[in-house]
């Protein structure tokens, strides 16, 4: 039922259904993760953090759980912790997307060289994804402007 509400973008009803699902199955990592995702979508990062931390405790080998926890930490400006979660997601699933998420976090931390390396890997892994190359070009320009000051 929560999926149907989400498809209709009725997030408050989806959250209510997911909270009920969590109550019925408190050890269900998927229920906590999806609730965390919807809370992120509705700009409730603190609440999402709580659910996503539980998700990672219940399923520490889930790359997607670590990625969403990293996203929630990023949204709350806990960038170092976010980077750790994105690295964990990358360790579990070395996908182009996970390299990209780590790169975005590293850029926010001002670790441009590391971010550029991650973007290069992402772009090499998925050359059809123009977003990776665009972010890489933006970062190179930013780095050049900083070095010319």
PDB file of C-alpha atoms in Angstrom:
ATOM      1  CA  UNK A   1       0.000   0.000   0.000  1.00  0.00           C
ATOM      2  CA  UNK A   2       2.878   2.353   0.801  1.00  0.00           C
ATOM      3  CA  UNK A   3       4.208   1.863  -2.756  1.00  0.00           C
ATOM      4  CA  UNK A   4       0.854   2.920  -4.180  1.00  0.00           C
ATOM      5  CA  UNK A   5       0.851   6.067  -2.055  1.00  0.00           C
ATOM      6  CA  UNK A   6       4.430   6.805  -3.104  1.00  0.00           C
ATOM      7  CA  UNK A   7       3.532   6.354  -6.778  1.00  0.00           C
ATOM      8  CA  UNK A   8       0.806   8.969  -6.286  1.00  0.00           C
ATOM      9  CA  UNK A   9       3.275  11.173  -4.396  1.00  0.00           C
ATOM     10  CA  UNK A  10       1.032  10.973  -1.346  1.00  0.00           C
ATOM     11  CA  UNK A  11       4.011  10.834   0.979  1.00  0.00           C
ATOM     12  CA  UNK A  12       2.169  11.513   4.232  1.00  0.00           C
ATOM     13  CA  UNK A  13      -0.016   8.438   3.660  1.00  0.00           C
ATOM     14  CA  UNK A  14       3.054   6.431   2.621  1.00  0.00           C
ATOM     15  CA  UNK A  15       4.835   7.459   5.826  1.00  0.00           C
ATOM     16  CA  UNK A  16       1.827   6.400   7.907  1.00  0.00           C
ATOM     17  CA  UNK A  17       1.737   2.992   6.185  1.00  0.00           C
ATOM     18  CA  UNK A  18       5.483   2.531   6.543  1.00  0.00           C
ATOM     19  CA  UNK A  19       5.404   3.428  10.236  1.00  0.00           C
ATOM     20  CA  UNK A  20       2.737   0.777  10.667  1.00  0.00           C
ATOM     21  CA  UNK A  21       4.902  -1.708   8.748  1.00  0.00           C
ATOM     22  CA  UNK A  22       7.857  -0.899  11.030  1.00  0.00           C
ATOM     23  CA  UNK A  23       5.672  -1.451  14.111  1.00  0.00           C
ATOM     24  CA  UNK A  24       4.524  -4.792  12.717  1.00  0.00           C
ATOM     25  CA  UNK A  25       8.055  -5.849  11.741  1.00  0.00           C
ATOM     26  CA  UNK A  26      10.580  -3.878  13.835  1.00  0.00           C
ATOM     27  CA  UNK A  27      13.468  -6.047  12.616  1.00  0.00           C
ATOM     28  CA  UNK A  28      12.629  -5.530   8.936  1.00  0.00           C
ATOM     29  CA  UNK A  29      15.522  -3.599   7.436  1.00  0.00           C
ATOM     30  CA  UNK A  30      13.624  -2.941   4.203  1.00  0.00           C
ATOM     31  CA  UNK A  31      10.727  -1.319   6.050  1.00  0.00           C
ATOM     32  CA  UNK A  32      13.065   1.004   7.952  1.00  0.00           C
ATOM     33  CA  UNK A  33      15.026   1.801   4.773  1.00  0.00           C
ATOM     34  CA  UNK A  34      11.988   2.696   2.694  1.00  0.00           C
ATOM     35  CA  UNK A  35      10.601   4.798   5.542  1.00  0.00           C
ATOM     36  CA  UNK A  36      13.967   6.569   5.735  1.00  0.00           C
ATOM     37  CA  UNK A  37      13.920   7.168   1.992  1.00  0.00           C
ATOM     38  CA  UNK A  38      10.443   8.720   2.117  1.00  0.00           C
ATOM     39  CA  UNK A  39      11.439  10.858   5.084  1.00  0.00           C
ATOM     40  CA  UNK A  40      14.391  12.123   3.034  1.00  0.00           C
ATOM     41  CA  UNK A  41      12.055  12.859   0.114  1.00  0.00           C
ATOM     42  CA  UNK A  42       9.834  14.904   2.413  1.00  0.00           C
ATOM     43  CA  UNK A  43      12.757  16.903   3.814  1.00  0.00           C
ATOM     44  CA  UNK A  44      12.799  15.238   7.228  1.00  0.00           C
ATOM     45  CA  UNK A  45      16.478  14.299   7.447  1.00  0.00           C
ATOM     46  CA  UNK A  46      16.634  13.943  11.247  1.00  0.00           C
ATOM     47  CA  UNK A  47      13.797  11.443  11.240  1.00  0.00           C
ATOM     48  CA  UNK A  48      15.343   9.714   8.220  1.00  0.00           C
ATOM     49  CA  UNK A  49      18.640   9.410  10.093  1.00  0.00           C
ATOM     50  CA  UNK A  50      16.957   7.498  12.879  1.00  0.00           C
ATOM     51  CA  UNK A  51      15.370   4.993  10.485  1.00  0.00           C
ATOM     52  CA  UNK A  52      18.454   4.621   8.326  1.00  0.00           C
ATOM     53  CA  UNK A  53      20.724   4.012  11.315  1.00  0.00           C
ATOM     54  CA  UNK A  54      18.392   1.199  12.341  1.00  0.00           C
ATOM     55  CA  UNK A  55      18.517  -0.118   8.772  1.00  0.00           C
ATOM     56  CA  UNK A  56      22.311  -0.264   8.810  1.00  0.00           C
ATOM     57  CA  UNK A  57      22.268  -1.984  12.214  1.00  0.00           C
ATOM     58  CA  UNK A  58      19.825  -4.589  10.907  1.00  0.00           C
ATOM     59  CA  UNK A  59      21.537  -5.038   7.530  1.00  0.00           C
ATOM     60  CA  UNK A  60      25.159  -3.861   7.723  1.00  0.00           C
ATOM     61  CA  UNK A  61      25.985  -5.427   4.358  1.00  0.00           C
ATOM     62  CA  UNK A  62      23.432  -3.373   2.425  1.00  0.00           C
ATOM     63  CA  UNK A  63      25.153  -0.873   0.150  1.00  0.00           C
ATOM     64  CA  UNK A  64      21.917   0.988  -0.474  1.00  0.00           C
ATOM     65  CA  UNK A  65      21.301   1.353   3.265  1.00  0.00           C
ATOM     66  CA  UNK A  66      24.751   2.905   3.714  1.00  0.00           C
ATOM     67  CA  UNK A  67      24.192   5.174   0.709  1.00  0.00           C
ATOM     68  CA  UNK A  68      20.883   6.470   2.050  1.00  0.00           C
ATOM     69  CA  UNK A  69      22.376   6.910   5.524  1.00  0.00           C
ATOM     70  CA  UNK A  70      25.201   8.861   3.889  1.00  0.00           C
ATOM     71  CA  UNK A  71      22.628  10.993   2.094  1.00  0.00           C
ATOM     72  CA  UNK A  72      20.795  11.750   5.342  1.00  0.00           C
ATOM     73  CA  UNK A  73      24.076  12.625   7.061  1.00  0.00           C
ATOM     74  CA  UNK A  74      24.989  14.841   4.101  1.00  0.00           C
ATOM     75  CA  UNK A  75      21.607  16.596   4.364  1.00  0.00           C
ATOM     76  CA  UNK A  76      22.259  17.303   8.049  1.00  0.00           C
ATOM     77  CA  UNK A  77      25.762  18.595   7.222  1.00  0.00           C
ATOM     78  CA  UNK A  78      27.592  15.778   9.049  1.00  0.00           C
ATOM     79  CA  UNK A  79      29.914  15.526   6.073  1.00  0.00           C
ATOM     80  CA  UNK A  80      32.699  13.420   7.577  1.00  0.00           C
ATOM     81  CA  UNK A  81      30.200  10.791   8.716  1.00  0.00           C
ATOM     82  CA  UNK A  82      28.487  10.971   5.335  1.00  0.00           C
ATOM     83  CA  UNK A  83      31.805  10.324   3.592  1.00  0.00           C
ATOM     84  CA  UNK A  84      32.368   7.261   5.794  1.00  0.00           C
ATOM     85  CA  UNK A  85      28.935   5.893   4.868  1.00  0.00           C
ATOM     86  CA  UNK A  86      29.459   6.578   1.166  1.00  0.00           C
ATOM     87  CA  UNK A  87      32.829   4.776   1.364  1.00  0.00           C
ATOM     88  CA  UNK A  88      31.114   1.829   3.036  1.00  0.00           C
ATOM     89  CA  UNK A  89      28.466   1.772   0.298  1.00  0.00           C
ATOM     90  CA  UNK A  90      31.254   1.852  -2.273  1.00  0.00           C
ATOM     91  CA  UNK A  91      33.081  -1.007  -0.556  1.00  0.00           C
ATOM     92  CA  UNK A  92      29.909  -3.109  -0.687  1.00  0.00           C
ATOM     93  CA  UNK A  93      28.909  -2.053  -4.204  1.00  0.00           C
ATOM     94  CA  UNK A  94      31.645  -0.409  -6.297  1.00  0.00           C
ATOM     95  CA  UNK A  95      29.162   1.183  -8.696  1.00  0.00           C
ATOM     96  CA  UNK A  96      29.535   4.388 -10.659  1.00  0.00           C
ATOM     97  CA  UNK A  97      26.687   5.936  -8.660  1.00  0.00           C
ATOM     98  CA  UNK A  98      28.418   5.208  -5.366  1.00  0.00           C
ATOM     99  CA  UNK A  99      31.631   6.785  -6.662  1.00  0.00           C
ATOM    100  CA  UNK A 100      29.556   9.813  -7.662  1.00  0.00           C
ATOM    101  CA  UNK A 101      27.879  10.175  -4.256  1.00  0.00           C
ATOM    102  CA  UNK A 102      31.255   9.970  -2.524  1.00  0.00           C
ATOM    103  CA  UNK A 103      32.652  12.567  -4.940  1.00  0.00           C
ATOM    104  CA  UNK A 104      29.819  14.995  -4.200  1.00  0.00           C
ATOM    105  CA  UNK A 105      30.472  14.652  -0.480  1.00  0.00           C
ATOM    106  CA  UNK A 106      34.224  15.089  -0.921  1.00  0.00           C
ATOM    107  CA  UNK A 107      33.591  18.252  -2.948  1.00  0.00           C
ATOM    108  CA  UNK A 108      31.571  19.662  -0.046  1.00  0.00           C
ATOM    109  CA  UNK A 109      34.458  18.825   2.260  1.00  0.00           C
ATOM    110  CA  UNK A 110      36.843  20.735  -0.021  1.00  0.00           C
ATOM    111  CA  UNK A 111      38.771  17.561  -0.887  1.00  0.00           C
ATOM    112  CA  UNK A 112      38.790  18.359  -4.573  1.00  0.00           C
ATOM    113  CA  UNK A 113      41.577  16.023  -5.694  1.00  0.00           C
ATOM    114  CA  UNK A 114      39.871  13.028  -4.089  1.00  0.00           C
ATOM    115  CA  UNK A 115      36.519  14.109  -5.515  1.00  0.00           C
ATOM    116  CA  UNK A 116      37.996  14.443  -8.994  1.00  0.00           C
ATOM    117  CA  UNK A 117      39.463  10.939  -8.778  1.00  0.00           C
ATOM    118  CA  UNK A 118      36.059   9.521  -7.782  1.00  0.00           C
ATOM    119  CA  UNK A 119      34.325  11.383 -10.616  1.00  0.00           C
ATOM    120  CA  UNK A 120      36.880  10.049 -13.088  1.00  0.00           C
ATOM    121  CA  UNK A 121      36.198   6.502 -11.927  1.00  0.00           C
ATOM    122  CA  UNK A 122      32.432   7.024 -12.142  1.00  0.00           C
ATOM    123  CA  UNK A 123      32.742   8.507 -15.615  1.00  0.00           C
ATOM    124  CA  UNK A 124      34.941   5.647 -16.799  1.00  0.00           C
ATOM    125  CA  UNK A 125      32.561   3.058 -15.369  1.00  0.00           C
ATOM    126  CA  UNK A 126      29.512   4.667 -16.979  1.00  0.00           C
ATOM    127  CA  UNK A 127      30.594   6.895 -19.887  1.00  0.00           C
ATOM    128  CA  UNK A 128      27.003   7.457 -21.035  1.00  0.00           C
ATOM    129  CA  UNK A 129      26.100   9.251 -17.794  1.00  0.00           C
ATOM    130  CA  UNK A 130      26.687  12.884 -18.747  1.00  0.00           C
ATOM    131  CA  UNK A 131      26.153  14.088 -15.172  1.00  0.00           C
ATOM    132  CA  UNK A 132      29.470  12.576 -14.066  1.00  0.00           C
ATOM    133  CA  UNK A 133      31.414  14.313 -16.824  1.00  0.00           C
ATOM    134  CA  UNK A 134      29.588  17.612 -16.235  1.00  0.00           C
ATOM    135  CA  UNK A 135      30.420  17.558 -12.513  1.00  0.00           C
ATOM    136  CA  UNK A 136      34.005  16.655 -13.355  1.00  0.00           C
ATOM    137  CA  UNK A 137      34.259  19.631 -15.727  1.00  0.00           C
ATOM    138  CA  UNK A 138      32.718  21.945 -13.106  1.00  0.00           C
ATOM    139  CA  UNK A 139      35.168  20.741 -10.489  1.00  0.00           C
ATOM    140  CA  UNK A 140      38.162  21.192 -12.795  1.00  0.00           C
ATOM    141  CA  UNK A 141      37.075  24.772 -13.525  1.00  0.00           C
ATOM    142  CA  UNK A 142      36.608  25.440  -9.821  1.00  0.00           C
ATOM    143  CA  UNK A 143      40.046  24.016  -9.052  1.00  0.00           C
ATOM    144  CA  UNK A 144      41.632  26.150 -11.785  1.00  0.00           C
ATOM    145  CA  UNK A 145      39.957  29.314 -10.519  1.00  0.00           C
ATOM    146  CA  UNK A 146      41.150  28.575  -7.007  1.00  0.00           C
ATOM    147  CA  UNK A 147      44.733  27.962  -8.115  1.00  0.00           C
ATOM    148  CA  UNK A 148      44.854  31.204 -10.112  1.00  0.00           C
ATOM    149  CA  UNK A 149      44.010  33.315  -7.063  1.00  0.00           C
TER     150      UNK A 149
END
